[in-house]
Coordinates of C-alpha atoms in Angstrom, one line a residue:
Chain T
X1 CA -0.1 0.0 0.0
X2 CA 1.1 3.6 -0.8
X3 CA 0.6 5.7 2.2
X4 CA 1.2 9.1 2.2
X5 CA 2.5 10.1 5.9
X6 CA 0.7 12.6 7.4
X7 CA 2.1 16.5 7.6
X8 CA 3.6 15.8 4.2
X9 CA 1.5 17.0 1.5
X10 CA 2.0 15.9 -2.1
X11 CA 2.2 19.2 -4.2
X12 CA -0.4 20.3 -6.2
X13 CA -1.2 18.3 -9.4
X14 CA -1.2 21.4 -11.8
X15 CA 2.3 22.3 -10.2
X16 CA 4.0 19.5 -11.9
X17 CA 2.0 18.7 -14.9
X18 CA 1.8 22.2 -16.5
X19 CA 3.7 22.0 -19.9
X20 CA 5.3 25.5 -20.7
X21 CA 4.4 25.5 -24.4
X22 CA 5.6 23.3 -27.1
X23 CA 9.2 23.9 -27.0
X24 CA 9.4 21.2 -24.0
X25 CA 7.7 18.2 -25.8
X26 CA 8.9 16.1 -28.6
X27 CA 8.0 17.7 -32.1
X28 CA 6.7 14.4 -33.2
X29 CA 4.0 14.5 -30.8
X30 CA 2.7 17.5 -31.8
X31 CA 0.9 16.5 -35.5
X32 CA -0.6 20.0 -35.8
X33 CA 2.5 22.1 -35.5
X34 CA 4.5 20.2 -37.5
X35 CA 5.4 22.1 -40.7
X36 CA 7.0 21.6 -43.6
X37 CA 10.2 23.3 -42.3
X38 CA 10.5 21.3 -39.0
X39 CA 10.2 18.3 -41.0
X40 CA 13.1 19.3 -43.6
X41 CA 15.0 20.6 -40.4
X42 CA 14.9 17.1 -39.3
X43 CA 15.8 15.3 -42.3
X44 CA 18.8 17.7 -42.5
X45 CA 19.9 16.8 -38.7
X46 CA 19.3 12.9 -39.8
X47 CA 21.4 13.4 -43.0
X48 CA 24.3 15.4 -41.0
X49 CA 24.4 12.6 -38.3
X50 CA 24.5 10.0 -40.7
X51 CA 27.5 11.7 -42.7
X52 CA 29.2 12.1 -39.2
X53 CA 28.6 8.8 -38.5
X54 CA 30.5 7.6 -41.9
X55 CA 33.4 10.3 -41.3
X56 CA 33.6 9.0 -37.4
X57 CA 34.0 5.2 -38.8
X58 CA 36.7 6.3 -41.8
X59 CA 38.7 7.9 -38.9
X60 CA 38.7 5.1 -36.8
X61 CA 39.4 2.8 -39.5
X62 CA 42.2 4.8 -40.6
X63 CA 44.0 5.1 -37.2
X64 CA 43.8 1.1 -37.0
X65 CA 45.2 1.2 -40.6
X66 CA 47.9 3.4 -39.6
X67 CA 49.0 0.9 -36.7
X68 CA 49.7 -1.4 -39.8
X69 CA 51.3 1.1 -41.7
X70 CA 53.7 1.7 -38.7
X71 CA 54.3 -1.8 -38.4
X72 CA 55.2 -2.3 -42.1
X73 CA 56.9 1.1 -42.2
X74 CA 59.4 -0.4 -39.5
X75 CA 60.3 -3.8 -41.4
X76 CA 60.1 -1.7 -44.6
X77 CA 62.7 1.0 -43.4
X78 CA 64.9 -1.6 -41.7
X79 CA 65.1 -3.9 -44.7
X80 CA 65.7 -0.7 -47.3
X81 CA 68.3 0.5 -44.5
X82 CA 70.1 -2.8 -44.6
X83 CA 70.5 -3.4 -48.6
X84 CA 74.1 -2.0 -48.8
X85 CA 75.1 -4.1 -45.8
X86 CA 73.2 -7.3 -47.4
X87 CA 74.9 -6.8 -50.5
X88 CA 78.4 -6.5 -49.1
X89 CA 78.4 -9.4 -46.8
X90 CA 75.4 -11.5 -47.6
X91 CA 74.8 -14.2 -45.2
X92 CA 78.4 -14.0 -44.1
X93 CA 77.0 -11.2 -41.8
X94 CA 75.3 -13.5 -39.2
X95 CA 78.0 -16.2 -39.2
X96 CA 81.2 -14.4 -39.0
X97 CA 82.3 -12.7 -35.8
X98 CA 84.8 -9.8 -36.9
X99 CA 83.5 -6.3 -36.3
X100 CA 86.3 -4.0 -37.9
X101 CA 84.7 -0.7 -38.3
X102 CA 88.1 0.7 -39.6
X103 CA 88.1 -1.9 -42.3
X104 CA 84.6 -1.7 -42.9
X105 CA 84.1 -5.2 -42.4
X106 CA 81.2 -6.0 -40.2
X107 CA 80.2 -9.5 -38.8
X108 CA 77.2 -9.9 -36.4
X109 CA 77.7 -13.0 -34.6
X110 CA 79.3 -11.5 -31.2
X111 CA 76.0 -9.3 -30.8
X112 CA 73.5 -12.1 -31.8
X113 CA 75.3 -14.4 -29.4
X114 CA 75.2 -11.7 -26.7
X115 CA 71.6 -11.2 -27.2
X116 CA 70.9 -14.9 -27.2
X117 CA 73.2 -15.7 -24.3
X118 CA 72.2 -12.8 -22.0
X119 CA 68.4 -13.4 -22.5
X120 CA 68.8 -17.2 -21.9
X121 CA 70.4 -16.3 -18.6
X122 CA 67.8 -14.0 -17.7
X123 CA 65.2 -16.8 -18.6
X124 CA 66.8 -19.4 -16.5
X125 CA 67.0 -17.1 -13.5
X126 CA 63.7 -15.5 -14.0
X127 CA 61.3 -18.1 -14.9
X128 CA 61.6 -20.5 -11.8
X129 CA 61.8 -17.3 -9.5
X130 CA 58.8 -15.6 -11.5
X131 CA 56.7 -18.9 -10.8
X132 CA 57.8 -18.9 -7.2
X133 CA 56.8 -15.4 -6.8
X134 CA 53.4 -16.1 -8.6
X135 CA 52.8 -19.2 -6.3
X136 CA 53.6 -17.6 -3.3
X137 CA 51.5 -14.7 -3.9
X138 CA 48.3 -16.5 -5.2
X139 CA 48.7 -19.5 -2.6
X140 CA 51.0 -18.8 0.2
X141 CA 51.0 -15.1 1.0
X142 CA 48.7 -13.9 4.1
X143 CA 45.9 -12.1 2.8
X144 CA 46.8 -8.6 4.1
X145 CA 50.4 -8.9 2.5
X146 CA 49.3 -9.9 -0.9
X147 CA 48.3 -6.5 -2.1
X148 CA 51.5 -4.7 -1.0
X149 CA 53.8 -7.4 -2.2
X150 CA 52.3 -7.8 -5.3
X151 CA 52.5 -4.0 -6.1
X152 CA 56.2 -3.9 -4.9
X153 CA 57.0 -6.6 -7.6
X154 CA 55.2 -4.7 -10.2
X155 CA 57.1 -1.8 -9.5
X156 CA 60.1 -3.5 -10.6
X157 CA 58.5 -3.4 -14.2
X158 CA 57.8 0.0 -13.8
X159 CA 61.5 1.4 -13.1
X160 CA 62.7 2.5 -16.3
X161 CA 65.3 0.6 -18.2
X162 CA 68.0 3.7 -18.0
X163 CA 67.6 3.1 -14.2
X164 CA 68.6 -0.4 -14.2
X165 CA 71.5 0.7 -16.4
X166 CA 73.1 3.2 -13.9
X167 CA 72.2 1.3 -11.0
X168 CA 74.0 -1.8 -13.0
X169 CA 77.1 0.6 -13.7
X170 CA 77.5 2.3 -10.6
X171 CA 76.3 0.2 -7.7
X172 CA 75.6 -3.6 -8.7
X173 CA 78.8 -4.3 -11.0
X174 CA 81.2 -3.4 -8.4
X175 CA 79.4 -5.2 -5.8
X176 CA 79.0 -8.1 -7.9
X177 CA 82.8 -8.1 -8.9
X178 CA 83.9 -7.9 -5.1
X179 CA 81.3 -10.2 -3.6
X180 CA 80.5 -12.7 -6.1
X181 CA 83.1 -12.7 -9.3
X182 CA 86.3 -13.2 -7.2
X183 CA 85.1 -15.8 -5.0
X184 CA 83.5 -17.6 -7.8
X185 CA 86.7 -17.5 -10.1
X186 CA 88.8 -18.6 -7.4
X187 CA 86.5 -21.2 -6.0
X188 CA 86.3 -23.0 -9.8
X189 CA 89.9 -22.4 -10.9
X190 CA 90.5 -25.8 -11.0
X191 CA 87.3 -27.4 -12.2
X192 CA 87.5 -28.4 -15.6
X193 CA 84.1 -27.0 -17.6
X194 CA 83.4 -24.3 -14.9
X195 CA 86.6 -22.7 -15.0
X196 CA 86.2 -21.7 -18.7
X197 CA 82.5 -20.8 -18.2
X198 CA 83.4 -18.5 -15.0
X199 CA 86.8 -17.8 -15.7
X200 CA 89.0 -14.6 -16.7
X201 CA 89.3 -11.6 -14.6
X202 CA 86.7 -10.1 -12.6
X203 CA 85.5 -7.2 -14.2
X204 CA 82.1 -6.7 -12.7
X205 CA 80.5 -5.9 -16.1
X206 CA 80.1 -8.5 -18.4
X207 CA 77.6 -11.2 -20.0
X208 CA 76.4 -12.7 -16.9
X209 CA 76.1 -9.4 -15.1
X210 CA 73.7 -8.0 -18.1
X211 CA 71.8 -11.5 -17.8
X212 CA 71.4 -11.0 -14.0
X213 CA 69.8 -7.5 -14.5
X214 CA 67.8 -8.7 -17.0
X215 CA 66.1 -11.4 -15.3
X216 CA 65.3 -8.9 -12.6
X217 CA 63.6 -6.5 -15.0
X218 CA 61.6 -9.4 -16.8
X219 CA 60.6 -11.1 -13.1
X220 CA 57.5 -8.9 -12.6
X221 CA 56.2 -10.1 -16.1
X222 CA 56.5 -13.7 -15.8
X223 CA 54.9 -13.4 -12.2
X224 CA 51.9 -11.3 -13.4
X225 CA 51.1 -13.5 -16.2
X226 CA 51.6 -16.7 -14.1
X227 CA 49.4 -15.1 -11.5
X228 CA 46.7 -14.5 -13.9
X229 CA 46.7 -18.0 -15.2
X230 CA 46.9 -19.4 -11.6
X231 CA 43.7 -17.8 -10.9
X232 CA 41.9 -19.5 -13.9
X233 CA 42.6 -22.7 -12.1
X234 CA 39.0 -23.9 -11.1
X235 CA 39.0 -24.1 -7.3
X236 CA 37.0 -27.8 -7.6
X237 CA 40.5 -28.9 -9.1
X238 CA 42.4 -27.8 -6.0
X239 CA 40.0 -28.8 -3.6
X240 CA 39.7 -32.5 -5.1
X241 CA 43.4 -32.7 -5.1
X242 CA 43.6 -31.4 -1.3
X243 CA 40.8 -33.8 -0.4
X244 CA 43.0 -36.7 -1.7
X245 CA 45.4 -35.6 0.9
X246 CA 48.3 -34.0 -1.3
X247 CA 50.5 -31.3 0.0
X248 CA 50.5 -27.6 -1.2
X249 CA 53.5 -28.5 -3.5
X250 CA 51.8 -31.5 -5.1
X251 CA 48.7 -29.6 -5.9
X252 CA 50.7 -26.6 -7.3
X253 CA 53.3 -28.8 -9.3
X254 CA 50.9 -31.9 -10.4
X255 CA 47.5 -30.0 -10.7
X256 CA 47.8 -26.2 -11.0
X257 CA 50.9 -25.7 -13.3
X258 CA 50.1 -28.5 -15.9
X259 CA 46.6 -27.1 -15.9
X260 CA 48.1 -23.6 -16.9
X261 CA 51.1 -24.6 -18.6
X262 CA 50.3 -22.8 -22.2
X263 CA 49.7 -19.7 -20.0
X264 CA 52.9 -19.7 -18.4
X265 CA 54.7 -20.5 -21.3
X266 CA 53.0 -17.7 -23.3
X267 CA 54.2 -15.3 -20.6
X268 CA 57.6 -16.5 -20.3
X269 CA 57.9 -16.0 -24.4
X270 CA 56.3 -12.5 -23.6
X271 CA 59.2 -11.9 -21.2
X272 CA 61.9 -13.4 -23.6
X273 CA 60.7 -11.0 -26.2
X274 CA 61.3 -7.9 -24.0
X275 CA 64.7 -9.3 -22.7
X276 CA 65.9 -9.8 -26.2
X277 CA 65.1 -6.1 -27.2
X278 CA 66.1 -4.7 -23.9
X279 CA 68.7 -2.0 -24.5
X280 CA 69.6 0.6 -21.8
X281 CA 70.3 -1.7 -19.2
X282 CA 72.2 -3.8 -21.2
X283 CA 74.3 -1.4 -23.0
X284 CA 75.6 -0.2 -19.5
X285 CA 76.6 -3.1 -18.0
X286 CA 77.7 -5.7 -20.9
X287 CA 81.3 -4.4 -21.7
X288 CA 80.6 -3.6 -25.4
X289 CA 83.5 -5.7 -26.5
X290 CA 82.8 -7.4 -30.1
X291 CA 83.9 -11.1 -29.2
X292 CA 82.7 -14.2 -28.0
X293 CA 84.6 -15.4 -25.0
X294 CA 83.6 -18.8 -23.5
X295 CA 83.4 -17.2 -20.0
X296 CA 80.1 -15.9 -18.9
X297 CA 81.9 -13.2 -16.9
X298 CA 83.5 -11.7 -19.7
X299 CA 82.2 -8.7 -21.4
X300 CA 80.6 -8.9 -25.0
X301 CA 77.9 -6.9 -26.4
X302 CA 74.3 -7.5 -27.7
X303 CA 72.6 -6.3 -30.7
X304 CA 70.7 -3.4 -29.1
X305 CA 73.8 -2.2 -26.8
X306 CA 75.9 -2.3 -30.4
X307 CA 73.2 -0.2 -32.0
X308 CA 72.6 2.2 -29.1
X309 CA 76.4 2.6 -28.7
X310 CA 77.6 2.9 -32.3
X311 CA 75.0 4.4 -34.4
X312 CA 75.7 7.8 -34.0
X313 CA 79.2 7.3 -34.2
X314 CA 79.0 5.2 -37.4
X315 CA 80.7 7.4 -39.9
X316 CA 80.4 5.6 -43.4
X317 CA 77.3 4.4 -44.8
X318 CA 78.1 0.9 -45.0
X319 CA 78.7 1.0 -40.9
X320 CA 75.3 2.8 -40.4
X321 CA 73.7 -0.1 -42.9
X322 CA 75.3 -2.8 -41.0
X323 CA 73.9 -1.5 -37.5
X324 CA 70.5 -1.3 -39.1
X325 CA 70.7 -4.7 -40.3
X326 CA 71.6 -5.7 -36.9
X327 CA 68.2 -4.0 -35.8
X328 CA 66.5 -5.9 -38.6
X329 CA 68.0 -9.5 -37.2
X330 CA 66.9 -8.1 -33.7
X331 CA 63.2 -7.5 -35.0
X332 CA 63.1 -10.7 -36.6
X333 CA 64.1 -12.6 -33.7
X334 CA 61.7 -10.9 -31.6
X335 CA 59.0 -10.8 -33.9
X336 CA 59.3 -14.9 -34.0
X337 CA 59.1 -15.1 -30.2
X338 CA 56.4 -12.5 -29.7
X339 CA 54.2 -13.9 -32.2
X340 CA 54.6 -17.5 -31.0
X341 CA 53.8 -16.2 -27.3
X342 CA 50.6 -14.4 -29.0
X343 CA 49.3 -17.4 -30.3
X344 CA 49.9 -19.3 -27.4
X345 CA 47.9 -16.7 -25.2
X346 CA 45.2 -16.6 -27.8
X347 CA 44.7 -20.3 -27.8
X348 CA 44.4 -20.2 -24.0
X349 CA 41.9 -17.1 -24.0
X350 CA 39.6 -19.2 -26.5
X351 CA 39.7 -22.0 -24.5
X352 CA 38.8 -19.9 -21.3
X353 CA 35.8 -18.5 -23.7
X354 CA 34.3 -22.1 -24.1
Chain S
X1 CA 53.8 -48.5 8.5
X2 CA 57.2 -47.6 8.7
X3 CA 57.4 -47.5 4.9
X4 CA 54.2 -45.2 5.0
X5 CA 55.9 -43.0 7.4
X6 CA 59.0 -42.4 5.4
X7 CA 57.0 -41.6 2.4
X8 CA 54.8 -39.1 4.6
X9 CA 58.0 -37.4 5.8
X10 CA 59.3 -37.2 2.7
X11 CA 56.3 -35.5 1.4
X12 CA 56.4 -33.0 4.2
X13 CA 60.1 -32.6 3.4
X14 CA 59.3 -31.5 -0.3
X15 CA 56.5 -29.3 0.7
X16 CA 58.5 -27.4 3.3
X17 CA 61.0 -27.0 0.7
X18 CA 58.9 -25.9 -2.0
X19 CA 57.0 -23.3 0.3
X20 CA 60.6 -22.2 1.6
X21 CA 61.6 -21.8 -2.5
X22 CA 58.7 -19.6 -3.3
X23 CA 59.2 -17.6 -0.2
X24 CA 62.6 -17.1 -1.5
X25 CA 61.6 -16.1 -4.7
X26 CA 59.5 -13.4 -3.5
X27 CA 62.1 -12.2 -1.2
X28 CA 64.6 -12.1 -4.0
X29 CA 62.5 -10.0 -5.9
X30 CA 61.9 -7.4 -3.0
X31 CA 65.7 -7.2 -2.1
X32 CA 66.5 -6.3 -5.6
X33 CA 63.7 -3.5 -5.4
X34 CA 65.2 -2.3 -2.1
X35 CA 68.7 -2.5 -3.3
X36 CA 67.9 -0.4 -6.5
X37 CA 65.5 2.1 -4.7
X38 CA 68.0 2.5 -1.9
X39 CA 70.6 3.1 -4.2
X40 CA 68.7 5.7 -6.2
X41 CA 67.5 7.9 -3.4
X42 CA 70.6 7.9 -1.7
X43 CA 72.8 9.1 -4.7
X44 CA 69.7 11.3 -6.3
X45 CA 68.9 13.1 -3.0
X46 CA 72.2 14.0 -2.4
X47 CA 72.3 15.7 -6.1
X48 CA 68.7 17.6 -5.6
X49 CA 69.3 21.2 -5.5
X50 CA 67.6 24.2 -6.9
X51 CA 70.2 24.5 -9.6
X52 CA 69.2 21.2 -10.8
X53 CA 65.9 22.8 -12.1
X54 CA 67.0 26.2 -12.7
X55 CA 70.6 25.7 -14.9
X56 CA 71.3 23.8 -18.0
X57 CA 73.6 21.1 -18.5
X58 CA 77.3 22.4 -17.7
X59 CA 80.3 21.4 -19.0
X60 CA 82.7 18.9 -16.7
X61 CA 84.2 20.2 -14.0
X62 CA 81.7 23.2 -13.6
X63 CA 78.2 23.7 -11.6
X64 CA 74.9 23.2 -13.5
X65 CA 71.7 21.6 -13.6
X66 CA 69.0 19.8 -16.2
X67 CA 67.0 22.4 -17.1
X68 CA 67.3 21.9 -20.7
X69 CA 66.9 18.0 -20.3
X70 CA 63.6 18.5 -18.3
X71 CA 62.4 21.1 -20.8
X72 CA 62.9 18.7 -23.7
X73 CA 61.8 15.5 -21.8
X74 CA 58.5 17.5 -21.1
X75 CA 58.3 19.1 -24.6
X76 CA 58.5 15.8 -26.3
X77 CA 56.5 13.7 -24.1
X78 CA 53.9 16.0 -24.5
X79 CA 53.9 16.0 -28.1
X80 CA 54.2 12.3 -28.3
X81 CA 50.8 12.2 -26.2
X82 CA 49.1 14.7 -28.4
X83 CA 50.1 13.0 -31.4
X84 CA 49.8 9.4 -30.2
X85 CA 46.8 9.5 -28.1
X86 CA 44.0 10.6 -30.5
X87 CA 45.7 7.6 -33.0
X88 CA 45.6 5.0 -30.3
X89 CA 42.0 6.1 -29.0
X90 CA 40.7 5.9 -32.5
X91 CA 42.3 2.9 -33.5
X92 CA 41.3 1.0 -30.2
X93 CA 37.6 2.2 -30.9
X94 CA 37.8 0.6 -34.2
X95 CA 38.8 -2.6 -32.9
X96 CA 36.2 -2.6 -30.0
X97 CA 33.4 -0.8 -31.5
X98 CA 33.4 -1.4 -35.3
X99 CA 35.1 -4.6 -36.2
X100 CA 35.4 -6.9 -32.9
X101 CA 35.7 -10.2 -34.8
X102 CA 36.8 -8.7 -38.2
X103 CA 39.8 -10.4 -40.1
X104 CA 41.4 -6.8 -40.3
X105 CA 40.9 -6.4 -36.2
X106 CA 42.6 -9.7 -35.8
X107 CA 45.8 -8.6 -37.9
X108 CA 45.7 -4.9 -36.1
X109 CA 45.6 -6.5 -32.7
X110 CA 48.2 -8.8 -33.3
X111 CA 50.5 -6.2 -35.0
X112 CA 49.7 -3.9 -32.1
X113 CA 50.6 -6.2 -29.5
X114 CA 54.1 -7.0 -31.4
X115 CA 54.5 -3.2 -31.3
X116 CA 53.7 -3.1 -27.7
X117 CA 56.5 -5.3 -26.4
X118 CA 58.7 -5.1 -29.6
X119 CA 62.3 -3.6 -29.2
X120 CA 62.0 0.2 -28.7
X121 CA 65.5 0.8 -30.1
X122 CA 64.1 -0.7 -33.4
X123 CA 61.4 2.3 -33.2
X124 CA 64.3 4.5 -33.0
X125 CA 66.0 3.2 -36.2
X126 CA 62.8 3.5 -38.0
X127 CA 62.1 7.2 -37.2
X128 CA 65.8 7.7 -38.1
X129 CA 65.2 6.4 -41.6
X130 CA 61.8 8.1 -41.9
X131 CA 62.5 11.6 -40.5
X132 CA 66.4 12.1 -39.7
X133 CA 67.6 11.1 -43.0
X134 CA 65.2 13.2 -45.1
X135 CA 65.5 16.2 -42.8
X136 CA 69.5 15.9 -42.8
X137 CA 69.6 16.0 -39.2
X138 CA 68.4 15.1 -35.8
X139 CA 65.5 17.1 -34.3
X140 CA 63.2 17.1 -31.6
X141 CA 60.6 16.3 -34.0
X142 CA 62.1 12.9 -34.8
X143 CA 62.3 12.3 -30.8
X144 CA 58.6 13.4 -30.5
X145 CA 57.4 10.9 -33.5
X146 CA 59.5 8.1 -31.9
X147 CA 57.9 8.6 -28.9
X148 CA 54.5 9.0 -30.0
X149 CA 55.2 5.4 -31.8
X150 CA 55.5 3.8 -28.7
X151 CA 52.4 5.8 -27.3
X152 CA 50.1 4.5 -29.7
X153 CA 50.1 0.6 -29.3
X154 CA 49.8 1.6 -25.5
X155 CA 46.7 3.3 -26.0
X156 CA 45.1 1.2 -28.3
X157 CA 45.5 -2.0 -26.1
X158 CA 44.0 -0.2 -22.9
X159 CA 41.2 1.8 -25.1
X160 CA 40.1 -1.5 -26.5
X161 CA 40.4 -3.4 -23.1
X162 CA 38.4 -0.7 -21.7
X163 CA 35.5 -0.5 -24.2
X164 CA 35.1 -4.0 -24.1
X165 CA 34.1 -3.9 -20.8
X166 CA 31.3 -1.4 -21.4
X167 CA 28.1 -3.4 -21.2
X168 CA 26.3 -4.0 -24.8
X169 CA 23.2 -3.0 -23.0
X170 CA 24.4 0.7 -22.8
X171 CA 25.1 0.7 -26.5
X172 CA 21.7 -0.6 -27.4
X173 CA 20.0 1.6 -25.1
X174 CA 21.6 4.6 -26.9
X175 CA 21.0 3.1 -30.1
X176 CA 17.3 2.4 -29.6
X177 CA 16.8 6.2 -28.9
X178 CA 17.7 6.7 -32.4
X179 CA 21.6 8.1 -31.6
X180 CA 23.8 7.5 -34.6
X181 CA 26.6 5.2 -33.8
X182 CA 29.5 8.0 -33.6
X183 CA 27.3 9.7 -31.1
X184 CA 26.6 6.2 -28.9
X185 CA 30.5 6.1 -29.0
X186 CA 31.4 9.4 -28.3
X187 CA 28.7 10.4 -25.5
X188 CA 28.0 6.8 -24.0
X189 CA 30.8 4.2 -24.5
X190 CA 33.9 6.6 -24.3
X191 CA 32.2 8.2 -21.2
X192 CA 31.6 5.1 -19.4
X193 CA 35.2 3.8 -20.2
X194 CA 36.9 7.2 -19.6
X195 CA 38.6 6.1 -16.4
X196 CA 40.3 3.5 -18.2
X197 CA 41.3 5.2 -21.3
X198 CA 43.1 8.1 -19.0
X199 CA 44.7 5.1 -17.1
X200 CA 46.2 4.0 -20.4
X201 CA 47.3 7.7 -21.5
X202 CA 49.0 7.9 -18.0
X203 CA 50.9 4.5 -18.5
X204 CA 51.9 5.6 -21.8
X205 CA 53.3 8.6 -20.3
X206 CA 55.0 6.7 -17.7
X207 CA 56.6 4.5 -20.1
X208 CA 57.8 7.1 -22.5
X209 CA 59.1 9.2 -19.6
X210 CA 62.0 6.5 -19.1
X211 CA 62.4 5.6 -22.9
X212 CA 66.0 6.3 -23.7
X213 CA 66.9 4.1 -26.8
X214 CA 64.8 5.7 -29.5
X215 CA 65.4 9.0 -28.2
X216 CA 69.7 8.5 -28.8
X217 CA 69.4 8.8 -32.6
X218 CA 66.4 10.7 -33.1
X219 CA 66.4 13.8 -30.8
X220 CA 70.3 13.1 -30.0
X221 CA 70.7 15.5 -27.3
X222 CA 71.9 19.2 -26.7
X223 CA 73.8 20.7 -24.1
X224 CA 72.5 24.0 -24.6
X225 CA 68.8 25.3 -24.1
X226 CA 66.9 25.0 -27.1
X227 CA 63.2 25.6 -28.0
X228 CA 63.6 24.9 -31.8
X229 CA 61.7 21.7 -32.4
X230 CA 63.9 21.2 -35.7
X231 CA 67.1 21.1 -33.8
X232 CA 68.4 18.5 -31.7
X233 CA 67.0 18.3 -28.0
X234 CA 68.0 17.4 -24.7
X235 CA 65.9 15.0 -22.7
X236 CA 66.6 13.4 -19.4
X237 CA 66.9 9.9 -20.1
X238 CA 69.5 10.7 -22.8
X239 CA 71.5 13.0 -20.4
X240 CA 71.5 10.3 -18.1
X241 CA 73.2 7.9 -20.1
X242 CA 75.7 10.4 -21.7
X243 CA 76.4 11.9 -18.4
X244 CA 76.5 8.0 -16.5
X245 CA 79.3 6.7 -19.0
X246 CA 81.3 10.0 -18.9
X247 CA 84.4 9.6 -16.6
X248 CA 83.3 13.3 -14.7
X249 CA 82.4 12.8 -11.2
X250 CA 79.9 15.7 -11.1
X251 CA 78.2 14.4 -14.2
X252 CA 77.5 11.2 -12.4
X253 CA 75.9 13.1 -9.7
X254 CA 73.7 15.0 -12.4
X255 CA 73.0 11.7 -13.7
X256 CA 72.0 10.4 -10.3
X257 CA 69.4 13.5 -9.9
X258 CA 68.2 13.1 -13.3
X259 CA 67.4 9.3 -12.6
X260 CA 65.7 10.3 -9.6
X261 CA 63.6 12.8 -11.1
X262 CA 62.8 10.3 -13.9
X263 CA 61.7 7.4 -11.4
X264 CA 59.7 9.7 -9.5
X265 CA 58.0 10.9 -12.2
X266 CA 57.2 7.1 -13.5
X267 CA 56.4 6.0 -10.3
X268 CA 53.8 8.9 -9.3
X269 CA 52.1 8.4 -12.9
X270 CA 51.8 4.6 -12.0
X271 CA 50.3 5.3 -8.7
X272 CA 47.9 7.8 -10.4
X273 CA 46.9 5.2 -12.9
X274 CA 46.2 2.8 -10.2
X275 CA 44.3 4.7 -8.3
X276 CA 42.1 5.6 -11.1
X277 CA 41.8 2.0 -12.1
X278 CA 40.5 1.1 -8.6
X279 CA 38.5 4.1 -8.2
X280 CA 36.6 3.0 -11.6
X281 CA 36.3 -0.7 -10.1
X282 CA 34.3 0.2 -7.0

């Protein structure tokens, strides 16, 4: 029942219902006042709205096409820029090590090696740690700490690459040289394989330092993706497994991770793509030496570091072209990695949709 | 029974080891963060002074600041956002509103995500070929464009994601009232997704304010104060890179000061973006 409380009067009806002239009501309701002028005005409005509609749609389409154009532009400019170097060296370029700007001879094997090895080191460290962080945050961490720790780990992804570079050069490398490299080199001096892998002099900077800093940089990417996919594991699966008496470790390792392995691998590939193309952090700490040394502690170079270091100093067209061809090689490698990552994650998305 | 007990013990041990390791992983990440931030604040604050903001980059051995670099970074980032945001916004709108499941949308989405995580130094090479070579020289325009190329994919991705979150009922209701599609998009879906889209732009600004690699051979750098956008222009990240690898102690100090400025900017922007995102969710 609708009851009007006493003492509270409804406003008189005519106060609300008064319609002050035709201006407030829709013109279509007033059959009589609809003149020819009104009609044509409405047609005009509709026409203009329709034209604006087409224009808007075209603008959106053009913007979307522009993304494609940028992408093809990137590939195109790299290909065109690297033609002189390709003509001069052909496929020798990617299999020879010698990089002699003064003699106009360029071989890209050392930077390619550096890029691949630093990224491999980064993945070897960051993958287990990233998955560990994700498991810790989704399953083990006490709830109140979950958000702050999650945000802190994500902060690592927000710190710009150049900061990792300057920190790596001034703070980390000297510390690493004194407290890690020296003891390790001394410890493995007599062990057959390890002595060449971790031999040489402790420079602080080098391939391993670059890989280690890269691993810190990509850690948040891996843990973020792993966290996301871990949350897609249906809780019945976990509950069933716990119900059978599994330990947390068994639930994680034998139920959750197999369930979301595609996502984890996809996320890892995405992180690998980042590691391959990372420039400033690597440039500062890799040592910039165009050579391949069996020791991981030795200075080396990577594709992006070589470009960043030498591009503005490249004096001859062939030198510039060789650096652009390096860029092309980098782009092709990252494209393959990122495309694979995306296809994997896309398949996952589709499976989730079903 | 005895056999079962050893098995039980072994499983308990494996479990404890596992919990210990994943705790260790989280600690590993946090320790690095603390290590980096501590070094950054310690060295950065000792470089903080008024002259950092009022004087231009000095020759080695004399006092100075980072005014020209701060100015250049602000100008180029602003330009990049002004160019990149509308393009990214419209491209994201196309993906979410016009061609959700089309072939073209699939390709654009794919390519956009490659550009999003692809190497930024390659962007620099692209703009070098596209702008620097034809203009016969490094310029702030080239720097701005290379940053814009980085802004676009970030804005496209967040715009699309945010528009997809807008319920279809809103669009249908507006269309049923007779609104043309562009009106529906501009006044209904964009409005509904506004916080998310602004978050995307903030994240893009955060991303480019620390971006160094593409600026090295587009804007190059400039040790005097320049407002001419057809000439090389200094930027904070490029100055940090240049000063850090130099042998001069006072340049190192300035580099740390710049590093603290850049990191503070990025962190403040990320926090703002996060606050905005949370506000939208509740």
